mmCIF file of C-alpha atoms in Angstrom:
data_model
loop_
_atom_site.group_PDB
_atom_site.id
_atom_site.type_symbol
_atom_site.label_atom_id
_atom_site.label_comp_id
_atom_site.label_asym_id
_atom_site.label_seq_id
_atom_site.Cartn_x
_atom_site.Cartn_y
_atom_site.Cartn_z
ATOM 1 C CA ASP A 1 0.000 0.000 0.000
ATOM 2 C CA GLU A 2 2.950 2.350 0.386
ATOM 3 C CA PHE A 3 2.929 3.461 -3.234
ATOM 4 C CA ALA A 4 -0.760 4.387 -2.959
ATOM 5 C CA ALA A 5 -0.138 6.325 0.254
ATOM 6 C CA ASP A 6 1.906 8.869 -1.673
ATOM 7 C CA LEU A 7 -0.745 9.431 -4.343
ATOM 8 C CA ASP A 8 -3.015 12.449 -4.178
ATOM 9 C CA ILE A 9 -6.687 11.679 -3.627
ATOM 10 C CA PHE A 10 -7.592 11.957 -7.328
ATOM 11 C CA SER A 11 -4.805 9.629 -8.435
ATOM 12 C CA ARG A 12 -5.591 7.143 -5.684
ATOM 13 C CA LYS A 13 -9.283 7.051 -6.674
ATOM 14 C CA ARG A 14 -8.398 6.578 -10.332
ATOM 15 C CA PHE A 15 -5.968 3.819 -9.395
ATOM 16 C CA PHE A 16 -8.563 1.951 -7.335
ATOM 17 C CA ASP A 17 -11.172 2.434 -10.070
ATOM 18 C CA TRP A 18 -8.711 0.949 -12.574
ATOM 19 C CA LEU A 19 -7.960 -2.002 -10.280
ATOM 20 C CA SER A 20 -11.685 -2.642 -9.842
ATOM 21 C CA LYS A 21 -12.249 -2.560 -13.596
ATOM 22 C CA GLU A 22 -9.315 -4.889 -14.274
ATOM 23 C CA CYS A 23 -10.436 -7.360 -11.597
ATOM 24 C CA GLY A 24 -13.973 -7.365 -12.987
ATOM 25 C CA GLU A 25 -12.847 -7.907 -16.571
ATOM 26 C CA ARG A 26 -10.305 -10.589 -15.733
ATOM 27 C CA GLY A 27 -12.079 -12.336 -12.870
ATOM 28 C CA ALA A 28 -9.063 -11.514 -10.736
ATOM 29 C CA SER A 29 -8.513 -10.481 -7.142
ATOM 30 C CA VAL A 30 -6.076 -8.122 -5.488
ATOM 31 C CA VAL A 31 -4.787 -8.688 -1.990
ATOM 32 C CA TYR A 32 -4.279 -5.198 -0.650
ATOM 33 C CA CYS A 33 -2.707 -4.919 2.805
ATOM 34 C CA THR A 34 -3.002 -1.464 4.273
ATOM 35 C CA HIS A 35 -3.260 0.759 7.301
ATOM 36 C CA ILE A 36 -4.775 3.574 5.199
ATOM 37 C CA PHE A 37 -8.535 3.201 5.190
ATOM 38 C CA ASP A 38 -9.793 6.100 3.101
ATOM 39 C CA GLN A 39 -11.558 4.728 0.016
ATOM 40 C CA ALA A 40 -11.231 1.155 1.293
ATOM 41 C CA ASP A 41 -14.985 1.035 1.893
ATOM 42 C CA GLU A 42 -15.665 1.882 -1.738
ATOM 43 C CA TRP A 43 -13.160 -0.556 -3.148
ATOM 44 C CA ALA A 44 -12.943 -3.608 -0.909
ATOM 45 C CA THR A 45 -15.337 -6.530 -1.325
ATOM 46 C CA HIS A 46 -13.752 -8.865 1.238
ATOM 47 C CA VAL A 47 -11.636 -8.499 4.355
ATOM 48 C CA ALA A 48 -9.317 -10.707 6.366
ATOM 49 C CA PHE A 49 -7.425 -9.854 9.518
ATOM 50 C CA MET A 50 -3.897 -10.701 10.545
ATOM 51 C CA GLN A 51 -4.391 -12.232 13.975
ATOM 52 C CA LEU A 52 -2.194 -11.553 16.989
ATOM 53 C CA ASN A 53 -0.959 -15.135 16.719
ATOM 54 C CA LYS A 54 0.346 -14.247 13.207
ATOM 55 C CA THR A 55 -2.238 -16.309 11.353
ATOM 56 C CA LEU A 56 -4.735 -14.968 8.846
ATOM 57 C CA SER A 57 -8.405 -14.954 9.758
ATOM 58 C CA PRO A 58 -10.974 -16.410 7.414
ATOM 59 C CA VAL A 59 -11.798 -14.159 4.473
ATOM 60 C CA HIS A 60 -15.108 -12.368 5.026
ATOM 61 C CA ARG A 61 -17.366 -11.002 2.282
ATOM 62 C CA LEU A 62 -18.174 -7.457 3.395
ATOM 63 C CA ALA A 63 -21.698 -7.550 1.955
ATOM 64 C CA THR A 64 -22.609 -10.352 4.376
ATOM 65 C CA TYR A 65 -20.089 -9.878 7.205
ATOM 66 C CA GLU A 66 -22.272 -9.117 10.228
ATOM 67 C CA PRO A 67 -19.794 -6.915 12.169
ATOM 68 C CA TYR A 68 -19.287 -4.702 9.099
ATOM 69 C CA GLN A 69 -22.996 -4.545 8.314
ATOM 70 C CA ASN A 70 -23.718 -3.562 11.932
ATOM 71 C CA ILE A 71 -21.201 -0.718 11.662
ATOM 72 C CA LEU A 72 -22.899 0.510 8.477
ATOM 73 C CA LYS A 73 -26.256 0.606 10.308
ATOM 74 C CA ARG A 74 -24.998 2.962 13.006
ATOM 75 C CA SER A 75 -26.383 6.477 12.980
ATOM 76 C CA GLY A 76 -26.257 9.689 14.935
ATOM 77 C CA LYS A 77 -23.327 10.028 17.300
ATOM 78 C CA ASP A 78 -22.451 6.344 16.747
ATOM 79 C CA ARG A 79 -22.177 6.719 12.957
ATOM 80 C CA ALA A 80 -18.890 5.462 11.531
ATOM 81 C CA TYR A 81 -17.530 7.986 9.055
ATOM 82 C CA CYS A 82 -14.942 5.462 7.883
ATOM 83 C CA PRO A 83 -16.556 2.052 8.427
ATOM 84 C CA MET A 84 -13.493 0.059 7.388
ATOM 85 C CA TYR A 85 -11.360 1.909 9.947
ATOM 86 C CA THR A 86 -13.990 1.227 12.622
ATOM 87 C CA LEU A 87 -14.162 -2.453 11.652
ATOM 88 C CA VAL A 88 -10.391 -2.888 11.915
ATOM 89 C CA LEU A 89 -10.157 -0.912 15.172
ATOM 90 C CA GLU A 90 -12.931 -2.929 16.804
ATOM 91 C CA GLU A 91 -11.423 -6.211 15.583
ATOM 92 C CA LEU A 92 -8.031 -5.269 17.014
ATOM 93 C CA GLU A 93 -9.603 -4.233 20.317
ATOM 94 C CA ARG A 94 -11.511 -7.534 20.442
ATOM 95 C CA GLN A 95 -8.342 -9.528 19.839
ATOM 96 C CA TYR A 96 -6.312 -7.587 22.389
ATOM 97 C CA LYS A 97 -9.038 -7.883 25.033
ATOM 98 C CA GLU A 98 -9.301 -11.637 24.505
ATOM 99 C CA GLN A 99 -5.597 -12.419 24.217
ATOM 100 C CA THR A 100 -3.648 -9.847 26.231
ATOM 101 C CA ASP A 101 -3.696 -7.756 29.382
ATOM 102 C CA LEU A 102 -3.393 -4.466 27.489
ATOM 103 C CA PHE A 103 -6.972 -3.449 28.224
ATOM 104 C CA ALA A 104 -7.876 -2.762 31.829
ATOM 105 C CA GLU A 105 -11.281 -3.272 33.401
ATOM 106 C CA ASP A 106 -12.152 0.371 32.737
ATOM 107 C CA ASN A 107 -11.613 -0.309 28.977
ATOM 108 C CA ARG A 108 -8.488 1.836 28.878
ATOM 109 C CA CYS A 109 -5.858 0.329 26.656
ATOM 110 C CA LEU A 110 -2.117 0.646 26.785
ATOM 111 C CA ALA A 111 -2.172 3.474 24.234
ATOM 112 C CA ASP A 112 -4.495 5.505 26.508
ATOM 113 C CA VAL A 113 -2.154 4.998 29.441
ATOM 114 C CA ILE A 114 0.890 5.976 27.367
ATOM 115 C CA MET A 115 -0.795 9.088 25.964
ATOM 116 C CA GLU A 116 -1.867 10.184 29.442
ATOM 117 C CA GLN A 117 1.675 9.735 30.735
ATOM 118 C CA GLN A 118 3.169 11.603 27.792
ATOM 119 C CA GLY A 119 0.736 14.437 28.351
ATOM 120 C CA GLN A 120 2.147 14.849 31.860
ATOM 121 C CA GLU A 121 5.784 14.947 30.746
ATOM 122 C CA LEU A 122 7.833 17.779 29.444
ATOM 123 C CA GLY A 123 9.714 17.077 26.246
ATOM 124 C CA GLY A 124 12.071 14.202 26.980
ATOM 125 C CA ASP A 125 15.021 15.703 25.153
ATOM 126 C CA ARG A 126 14.322 19.360 25.981
ATOM 127 C CA HIS A 127 17.279 19.660 28.346
ATOM 128 C CA GLU A 128 19.672 18.117 25.831
ATOM 129 C CA GLN A 129 18.551 20.606 23.185
ATOM 130 C CA GLU A 130 18.965 23.518 25.601
ATOM 131 C CA ALA A 131 22.483 22.336 26.419
ATOM 132 C CA GLU A 132 23.286 22.275 22.697
ATOM 133 C CA GLY A 133 22.277 25.891 22.329
ATOM 134 C CA ASP A 134 18.610 25.723 21.403
ATOM 135 C CA GLN A 135 17.262 27.925 24.181
ATOM 136 C CA THR A 136 13.683 27.841 22.971
ATOM 137 C CA GLY A 137 12.977 24.508 24.629
ATOM 138 C CA TRP A 138 10.872 23.513 21.621
ATOM 139 C CA VAL A 139 11.915 20.252 20.086
ATOM 140 C CA SER A 140 10.312 18.838 16.978
ATOM 141 C CA GLY A 141 7.355 16.633 17.907
ATOM 142 C CA ARG A 142 7.201 17.860 21.499
ATOM 143 C CA LEU A 143 5.124 21.016 21.217
ATOM 144 C CA THR A 144 1.775 19.349 21.863
ATOM 145 C CA ARG A 145 3.064 17.433 24.861
ATOM 146 C CA GLN A 146 4.618 20.555 26.363
ATOM 147 C CA LEU A 147 1.478 22.612 25.848
ATOM 148 C CA ASN A 148 -0.602 19.819 27.361
ATOM 149 C CA ALA A 149 1.757 19.657 30.343
ATOM 150 C CA ALA A 150 1.529 23.411 30.802
ATOM 151 C CA ASP A 151 -2.291 23.249 30.681
ATOM 152 C CA ASN A 152 -2.274 20.475 33.297
ATOM 153 C CA GLU A 153 -0.068 22.573 35.594
ATOM 154 C CA GLU A 154 -2.482 25.501 35.322
ATOM 155 C CA LYS A 155 -5.377 23.262 36.372
#
């Protein structure tokens, strides 16, 4: 999928349209592995998941796959604006809950815990940058964390 990630949205749509046409004309399939879900709902007909145990799940036809169809039925505040993303996220959460200790009883996962901790820290390499002469204290990628930390101190 990496080549498609660098395409602009028009080129990516044209590429997926072309793939769909070619598959239809030739009776072919494309196995497309991705972490980029925009347009996947329009293009994909089936889905399979790489399991935590490094095996592939059964292949599911999206038109009849109950978890996907249930996501499509959601409305209001529960509406999924990118159903494929929601499907993959919920499948990953299900697997992690069943097979690991990464989710706590309060449904917080390891990522939530890490993000909370990072929000309480100052930039990890701020002092090194200051020692090297950058007196601003702003290090690439740390601005949000530092602003969050400053907001938390004010509260």
